[in-house]
Coordinates of C-alpha atoms and ligand atoms in Angstrom, one line a residue:
M11 CA 25.2 66.6 67.0
S12 CA 24.0 67.7 63.6
Y13 CA 24.2 65.8 60.3
W14 CA 25.2 67.2 57.0
F15 CA 21.6 67.1 55.7
T16 CA 20.3 69.2 58.6
N17 CA 22.5 72.1 57.7
P18 CA 20.2 75.2 57.2
M19 CA 22.4 76.5 54.4
L20 CA 22.1 73.3 52.5
K21 CA 18.4 73.4 52.7
I22 CA 18.6 76.7 50.8
L23 CA 21.4 75.7 48.4
L24 CA 20.5 72.2 47.4
P25 CA 17.1 73.0 45.8
M26 CA 18.8 75.9 44.0
G27 CA 21.6 73.5 42.8
N28 CA 19.0 71.1 41.6
S29 CA 16.9 73.6 39.8
T30 CA 16.5 73.1 36.1
S31 CA 18.1 76.5 35.3
I32 CA 21.5 75.8 36.8
K33 CA 21.9 72.1 37.2
G34 CA 24.2 70.1 35.0
L35 CA 27.4 71.9 36.0
T36 CA 28.8 68.8 37.7
T37 CA 26.4 66.0 36.8
I38 CA 28.0 62.5 37.0
F39 CA 25.8 59.6 36.0
S40 CA 26.9 56.5 37.8
M41 CA 25.6 53.0 38.1
P42 CA 27.1 49.6 39.0
R43 CA 27.9 46.9 36.5
L44 CA 24.6 45.2 36.2
I45 CA 24.7 41.5 35.7
M46 CA 21.6 39.5 34.9
G47 CA 20.6 36.0 33.7
A48 CA 20.5 32.4 34.7
N49 CA 24.3 32.1 34.4
A50 CA 25.0 34.7 37.1
F51 CA 25.7 32.2 39.8
P52 CA 26.0 29.0 37.8
E53 CA 25.6 25.5 39.2
G54 CA 27.7 23.2 37.0
K55 CA 29.2 24.1 33.7
V56 CA 27.9 27.1 31.7
L57 CA 28.7 28.9 28.5
G58 CA 30.0 32.4 28.6
M59 CA 30.8 34.8 31.4
T60 CA 29.2 34.6 34.9
A61 CA 29.0 37.2 37.6
V62 CA 31.8 35.3 39.4
D63 CA 34.1 35.7 36.4
Y64 CA 33.7 39.5 36.7
F65 CA 34.3 39.3 40.5
A66 CA 37.5 37.2 40.0
A67 CA 38.9 39.7 37.5
R68 CA 38.8 42.4 40.2
C69 CA 40.1 40.3 43.1
D70 CA 43.7 39.0 43.3
R71 CA 43.5 37.5 46.8
K72 CA 40.1 35.9 46.2
Q73 CA 38.7 36.3 49.7
A74 CA 34.9 36.8 49.7
F75 CA 32.9 38.0 52.7
V76 CA 29.2 37.3 52.2
V77 CA 26.7 39.4 54.2
T78 CA 23.1 38.1 54.5
D79 CA 20.3 37.4 57.0
E80 CA 18.3 34.4 58.0
F81 CA 16.0 34.8 55.0
G82 CA 18.8 35.3 52.5
E83 CA 21.0 32.5 53.7
R84 CA 19.6 29.9 51.3
F85 CA 20.5 32.2 48.3
A86 CA 23.8 33.2 49.9
S87 CA 24.8 29.6 50.0
R88 CA 24.3 29.4 46.2
V89 CA 26.5 32.5 45.8
V90 CA 29.1 30.9 48.1
R91 CA 29.2 27.7 46.0
A92 CA 29.7 29.7 42.8
V93 CA 32.5 31.9 44.1
E94 CA 34.2 28.9 45.8
A95 CA 34.2 27.0 42.6
A96 CA 36.1 30.0 41.1
G97 CA 38.8 29.7 43.7
F98 CA 37.6 32.1 46.4
S99 CA 37.7 31.3 50.0
T100 CA 34.6 32.6 51.7
Q101 CA 33.1 33.5 55.0
T102 CA 29.3 34.1 55.4
W103 CA 28.0 36.5 58.1
A104 CA 24.2 35.8 58.3
K105 CA 23.4 38.1 61.2
A106 CA 22.2 41.3 59.4
A107 CA 19.4 42.8 61.3
P108 CA 16.3 44.7 59.9
E109 CA 16.8 48.4 59.3
A110 CA 20.7 48.1 59.6
P111 CA 21.1 49.2 63.2
M112 CA 24.5 50.8 63.8
D113 CA 25.7 48.3 66.4
N114 CA 24.8 45.4 64.1
V115 CA 26.7 47.1 61.3
K116 CA 29.8 47.4 63.6
E117 CA 29.5 43.7 64.5
C118 CA 29.5 42.9 60.8
A119 CA 32.5 45.2 60.2
D120 CA 34.5 43.6 63.0
A121 CA 33.9 40.1 61.4
M122 CA 34.8 41.6 58.0
S123 CA 38.1 43.1 59.3
Q124 CA 39.1 39.8 60.9
F125 CA 38.5 37.9 57.6
S126 CA 40.1 40.7 55.5
P127 CA 38.2 40.1 52.2
D128 CA 38.9 41.7 48.8
L129 CA 35.3 41.0 47.8
I130 CA 32.1 41.8 49.8
V131 CA 28.9 40.3 48.6
A132 CA 25.6 41.4 50.1
V133 CA 22.7 39.0 49.5
G134 CA 19.4 40.2 50.8
G135 CA 16.8 43.0 50.9
G136 CA 17.5 46.7 51.3
S137 CA 18.5 46.4 55.0
V138 CA 21.1 43.7 54.3
I139 CA 22.6 45.6 51.4
D140 CA 22.6 48.9 53.3
G141 CA 24.1 47.3 56.4
A142 CA 26.9 45.7 54.3
K143 CA 27.6 49.0 52.6
A144 CA 28.0 50.7 56.0
A145 CA 30.2 47.8 57.3
W146 CA 32.3 48.2 54.2
I147 CA 33.0 51.8 55.2
H148 CA 34.1 50.8 58.7
Y149 CA 36.3 48.0 57.2
E150 CA 38.0 50.4 54.7
R151 CA 38.1 53.4 57.0
P152 CA 38.3 52.2 60.7
D153 CA 39.4 55.8 61.5
I154 CA 35.9 57.1 60.8
I155 CA 34.1 56.6 64.1
D156 CA 30.7 58.0 63.2
I157 CA 29.7 57.2 59.6
G158 CA 26.6 59.4 60.1
M159 CA 28.8 62.4 59.8
I160 CA 30.1 61.5 56.3
T161 CA 29.1 64.0 53.7
P162 CA 28.5 63.4 50.0
A163 CA 31.5 65.5 49.1
Q164 CA 33.9 63.7 51.3
P165 CA 36.5 61.5 49.6
L166 CA 36.4 58.2 51.4
G167 CA 39.0 56.2 49.5
L168 CA 37.0 53.0 49.4
R169 CA 38.1 50.0 47.3
K170 CA 41.7 50.0 48.7
K171 CA 40.7 46.7 50.4
A172 CA 37.6 45.3 48.7
V173 CA 35.1 45.7 45.9
F174 CA 31.4 45.5 46.6
A175 CA 28.7 43.3 45.0
A176 CA 24.9 43.5 45.8
V177 CA 22.6 40.7 45.1
P178 CA 19.0 41.8 45.9
T179 CA 16.4 39.2 47.1
T180 CA 13.5 41.8 46.9
S181 CA 12.5 44.1 44.1
G182 CA 12.1 47.6 45.5
T183 CA 14.7 49.3 47.5
G184 CA 17.1 49.8 44.6
S185 CA 20.0 49.9 47.1
E186 CA 22.0 47.7 44.7
C187 CA 22.1 50.6 42.3
T188 CA 22.4 53.7 44.6
S189 CA 25.3 55.4 46.4
V190 CA 23.3 55.7 49.6
T191 CA 23.0 53.6 52.7
V192 CA 20.4 54.2 55.4
V193 CA 21.5 53.0 58.8
H194 CA 19.5 53.1 62.1
D195 CA 20.9 55.1 64.9
T196 CA 19.0 53.2 67.6
A197 CA 20.2 55.5 70.4
A198 CA 18.9 58.6 68.7
H199 CA 15.8 56.8 67.3
R200 CA 16.8 58.1 63.8
K201 CA 17.4 56.8 60.4
I202 CA 20.6 58.2 59.1
P203 CA 21.1 58.4 55.3
V204 CA 24.8 58.2 54.3
A205 CA 25.2 59.4 50.8
N206 CA 28.6 59.3 49.0
P207 CA 29.4 58.5 45.4
E208 CA 31.9 55.9 46.4
L209 CA 29.1 53.8 47.9
M210 CA 27.8 52.8 44.5
P211 CA 28.2 49.0 44.4
D212 CA 30.7 47.7 41.8
F213 CA 28.3 45.0 40.8
A214 CA 24.6 44.5 41.0
V215 CA 23.6 40.9 40.2
L216 CA 19.9 40.4 39.4
C217 CA 18.7 36.8 39.9
P218 CA 14.9 36.5 39.6
E219 CA 14.8 33.1 41.3
F220 CA 16.2 34.8 44.4
T221 CA 13.0 36.9 44.7
M222 CA 10.4 34.1 43.9
T223 CA 9.8 33.2 47.5
M224 CA 8.8 36.7 48.5
P225 CA 5.3 36.5 50.0
P226 CA 2.6 38.5 48.1
K227 CA 2.4 41.2 50.8
L228 CA 6.1 41.8 50.6
T229 CA 6.0 41.7 46.8
A230 CA 3.4 44.4 46.9
G231 CA 5.2 46.6 49.5
T232 CA 8.6 46.4 47.8
G233 CA 7.0 46.9 44.4
L234 CA 5.3 50.1 45.6
D235 CA 8.7 51.3 47.0
A236 CA 10.1 50.9 43.4
L237 CA 7.1 52.8 42.0
S238 CA 7.6 55.6 44.6
H239 CA 11.3 55.9 43.6
A240 CA 10.4 56.1 39.9
M241 CA 7.5 58.5 40.2
D242 CA 9.4 60.9 42.5
A243 CA 12.5 60.6 40.3
V244 CA 10.5 62.0 37.4
A245 CA 9.0 64.8 39.6
T246 CA 12.2 66.1 41.3
P247 CA 13.9 69.2 40.0
A248 CA 17.1 67.2 39.7
A249 CA 15.6 64.9 37.1
N250 CA 17.2 64.9 33.6
E251 CA 16.7 63.1 30.4
L252 CA 18.7 60.1 31.5
T253 CA 16.9 59.7 34.8
D254 CA 13.5 60.3 33.1
A255 CA 14.2 57.6 30.5
L256 CA 14.9 55.0 33.2
A257 CA 12.2 56.1 35.7
L258 CA 9.4 56.3 33.1
Q259 CA 10.4 52.8 31.8
A260 CA 10.4 51.5 35.4
I261 CA 6.9 53.0 36.0
K262 CA 5.5 51.3 32.9
M263 CA 7.1 48.0 34.0
V264 CA 5.8 48.2 37.6
F265 CA 2.2 48.7 36.4
K266 CA 2.5 45.7 34.0
Y267 CA 4.4 43.2 36.1
L268 CA 3.8 44.0 39.7
P269 CA 0.2 42.6 39.7
R270 CA 1.5 39.5 37.9
A271 CA 4.3 38.9 40.5
Y272 CA 1.8 39.6 43.3
R273 CA -0.7 37.0 41.9
N274 CA 1.9 34.4 41.1
G275 CA 5.3 34.6 42.8
K276 CA 6.6 31.9 40.5
D277 CA 6.0 34.0 37.4
R278 CA 9.7 34.1 36.4
E279 CA 9.2 36.8 33.7
A280 CA 7.3 39.1 36.1
R281 CA 9.9 38.6 38.8
H282 CA 12.7 39.3 36.4
R283 CA 11.0 42.5 35.0
M284 CA 10.3 43.7 38.6
L285 CA 13.9 43.3 39.6
L286 CA 15.0 45.2 36.6
A287 CA 12.3 47.9 37.2
S288 CA 13.5 48.3 40.8
S289 CA 17.1 48.7 39.6
L290 CA 16.1 51.2 36.9
A291 CA 14.2 53.2 39.5
G292 CA 17.2 52.9 41.9
I293 CA 19.6 54.3 39.3
A294 CA 17.2 57.1 38.5
F295 CA 16.3 58.2 42.0
G296 CA 19.9 57.7 43.1
Q297 CA 20.8 60.5 40.8
S298 CA 17.7 62.7 41.0
G299 CA 16.6 62.0 44.5
A300 CA 13.3 60.8 45.9
A301 CA 11.0 63.5 47.2
L302 CA 7.8 63.8 49.3
T303 CA 6.6 60.2 49.0
H304 CA 9.7 59.3 51.0
S305 CA 9.5 62.3 53.4
F306 CA 6.0 61.3 54.5
G307 CA 6.7 57.6 54.3
H308 CA 9.8 57.8 56.4
S309 CA 7.9 59.8 59.0
L310 CA 4.9 57.5 59.0
G311 CA 7.0 54.4 59.1
S312 CA 9.1 55.6 62.0
L313 CA 6.1 56.4 64.2
F314 CA 3.8 53.5 63.2
D315 CA 4.9 50.0 62.4
I316 CA 4.3 50.0 58.7
H317 CA 6.4 48.5 55.9
H318 CA 8.6 51.1 54.1
G319 CA 7.1 50.4 50.7
L320 CA 3.5 50.7 51.8
A321 CA 4.3 53.8 53.9
V322 CA 5.8 55.6 51.0
G323 CA 3.5 54.2 48.3
I324 CA 0.3 55.3 50.0
F325 CA 1.4 59.0 49.6
I326 CA 1.9 58.8 45.8
P327 CA -1.6 60.2 44.9
Y328 CA -1.5 62.9 47.6
V329 CA 2.0 64.3 46.9
F330 CA 1.5 64.3 43.1
Q331 CA -1.7 66.3 43.6
F332 CA 0.4 68.7 45.7
Y333 CA 3.2 68.9 43.0
Q334 CA 0.6 69.7 40.3
A335 CA 0.5 73.4 41.3
V336 CA 4.1 73.9 40.1
S337 CA 5.1 70.9 37.9
D338 CA 3.6 69.3 34.9
K339 CA 6.1 66.4 34.9
Y340 CA 3.2 64.1 35.7
V341 CA 2.0 64.5 32.1
A342 CA 5.0 62.3 31.0
I343 CA 3.9 59.6 33.5
C344 CA 0.3 59.9 32.1
Q345 CA 1.7 59.3 28.6
V346 CA 3.6 56.1 29.4
L347 CA 0.6 54.8 31.3
G348 CA -1.9 55.7 28.5
V349 CA -3.8 58.1 30.8
A350 CA -5.6 60.7 28.7
G351 CA -7.4 63.9 29.8
E352 CA -8.8 67.0 28.2
S353 CA -7.3 69.2 30.9
R354 CA -4.5 69.2 33.5
E355 CA -7.0 68.4 36.2
E356 CA -8.5 65.5 34.2
S357 CA -5.1 64.1 33.5
M358 CA -4.1 64.2 37.2
A359 CA -7.4 62.7 38.2
G360 CA -6.8 59.9 35.7
L361 CA -3.3 59.3 37.0
V362 CA -4.5 59.2 40.6
E363 CA -7.2 56.7 39.6
K364 CA -4.7 54.6 37.8
V365 CA -2.5 54.4 40.9
R366 CA -5.5 53.6 43.0
D367 CA -6.5 50.8 40.6
L368 CA -3.0 49.3 41.1
F369 CA -3.4 49.5 44.8
R370 CA -6.7 47.7 44.6
E371 CA -5.2 44.9 42.5
L372 CA -2.5 44.6 45.2
D373 CA -5.1 44.7 48.1
V374 CA -3.3 47.7 49.4
P375 CA -5.3 50.3 51.4
L376 CA -5.9 53.7 49.8
N377 CA -5.8 55.8 52.9
L378 CA -4.2 55.9 56.4
A379 CA -7.5 55.1 58.2
D380 CA -7.9 51.9 56.1
M381 CA -4.3 51.0 57.1
G382 CA -5.7 50.6 60.6
I383 CA -4.2 53.7 62.2
P384 CA -6.6 54.9 65.0
A385 CA -7.7 58.6 64.7
D386 CA -6.6 59.4 68.3
Q387 CA -3.1 58.0 67.6
L388 CA -2.8 60.1 64.5
E389 CA -3.7 63.2 66.6
E390 CA -1.3 62.2 69.4
K391 CA 1.6 61.8 67.0
M392 CA 0.7 64.6 64.5
E393 CA 3.4 67.0 65.8
K394 CA 6.1 64.5 65.4
L395 CA 4.7 63.3 62.0
V396 CA 4.9 66.8 60.7
L397 CA 8.3 67.5 62.1
Y398 CA 9.9 64.3 60.8
A399 CA 8.4 64.8 57.3
Y400 CA 9.4 68.4 57.2
E401 CA 12.9 67.8 58.3
D402 CA 13.4 64.6 56.2
I403 CA 16.3 64.8 53.7
D404 CA 14.0 64.0 50.8
T405 CA 11.9 67.1 51.4
L406 CA 14.9 68.9 49.9
F407 CA 14.1 67.3 46.5
S408 CA 10.4 68.3 46.4
P409 CA 9.5 70.2 43.2
R410 CA 7.3 72.3 45.4
P411 CA 8.6 73.7 48.7
I412 CA 6.4 72.7 51.5
T413 CA 5.5 74.3 54.9
P414 CA 4.9 72.4 58.1
D415 CA 1.2 73.4 57.9
Q416 CA 1.0 71.9 54.4
C417 CA 2.7 68.7 55.8
E418 CA -0.1 68.5 58.4
Y419 CA -2.8 68.9 55.8
I420 CA -1.3 66.2 53.7
F421 CA -1.3 63.8 56.6
R422 CA -4.9 64.7 57.3
Y423 CA -6.0 64.4 53.7
A424 CA -4.2 61.0 53.4
Y425 CA -5.9 59.8 56.5
E426 CA -9.3 60.4 55.0
G427 CA -8.4 59.6 51.4
K428 CA -9.3 63.2 50.3
D429 CA -7.9 64.7 47.1
V430 CA -5.3 67.4 47.9
D431 CA -6.8 70.7 46.7
F432 CA -4.2 73.3 47.9
Ligands
FE2_8 FE1 12.3 53.7 49.3

């Protein structure tokens, strides 16, 4: 079985299609209706529109199916109270599993089909939102047996039955603002990205209080995921002025507010700004693609038990040093972060140090050895690490084409914390 993103012709055509010289022929910039503020899911009387008013305007039958997990249940119940107060009948499915395994997604879709909602609300982290998006496809299109085979160009005809709202309880994945879902094919031991413009949620509702109970480690990990999205979104050849504006602003905000949210989870302003930064980065990378931070992070995360955000974040300095040979987009990042340098080399060194300072503030390791990966295990898994990174969908979006040998060098350099010099 081969997926659309493993097509050899695509590997040649996509980077060309994304190249700055010919892109823009069919660029569509899409994002959900973003709803923020304390009134989003009101308790009691409030002035003005709420998120639920927007939902109600789109749903005649007023049947809401809420997808969540054990952790998100307490926030989902607030969403349920608010939509029920607006006349919706609801059903909550709180069995979403980490990493959105396909069998779990099917189970969710079956419950969804029985309830027959015209509104689906996902309340949770990236796995919950991704799983709910995938279940939504099954619900709308029960004729599609293997959603892993869906291509970005395929018309799906979603929204004939329901509209989709995402309510994140973490600040990092950006899934509330992308037209992608990543599901886990447990039989094939593979993460399957399903990308299709119709998967963009109709609504993304940002409630900072839903993220305040995230423990510091998860705050740091998810925040670094947002930073990776934003930095790669600037570097990819598919970036444009719109994505740059959002991604650069997101980078600035992560550096300012992530340490605050990490130190004090109850810092409402920092939580709010991080949610917004994560969504800005999500809109940006949803359009321009993430690149090698995610190729290497996906590979590392699939072979070692490491949180996605930490796994992708740790590669930021190494892949930006690798990009430097062909791209000076990092200069724009230096500018928003106030990093000055007399030469390209000095600017890059300053940027890398700035990223490492952030890692230190978040108590995040700077290299793979400090992450606790034993050297013999790295050697044992090197072949797979290289293969998975090289074949990852995000490798298509790298500003600099990479060879398997270079993938191996980057793993080795990142293990020792060595500056990439090739
Ligand atoms: Fe990510």
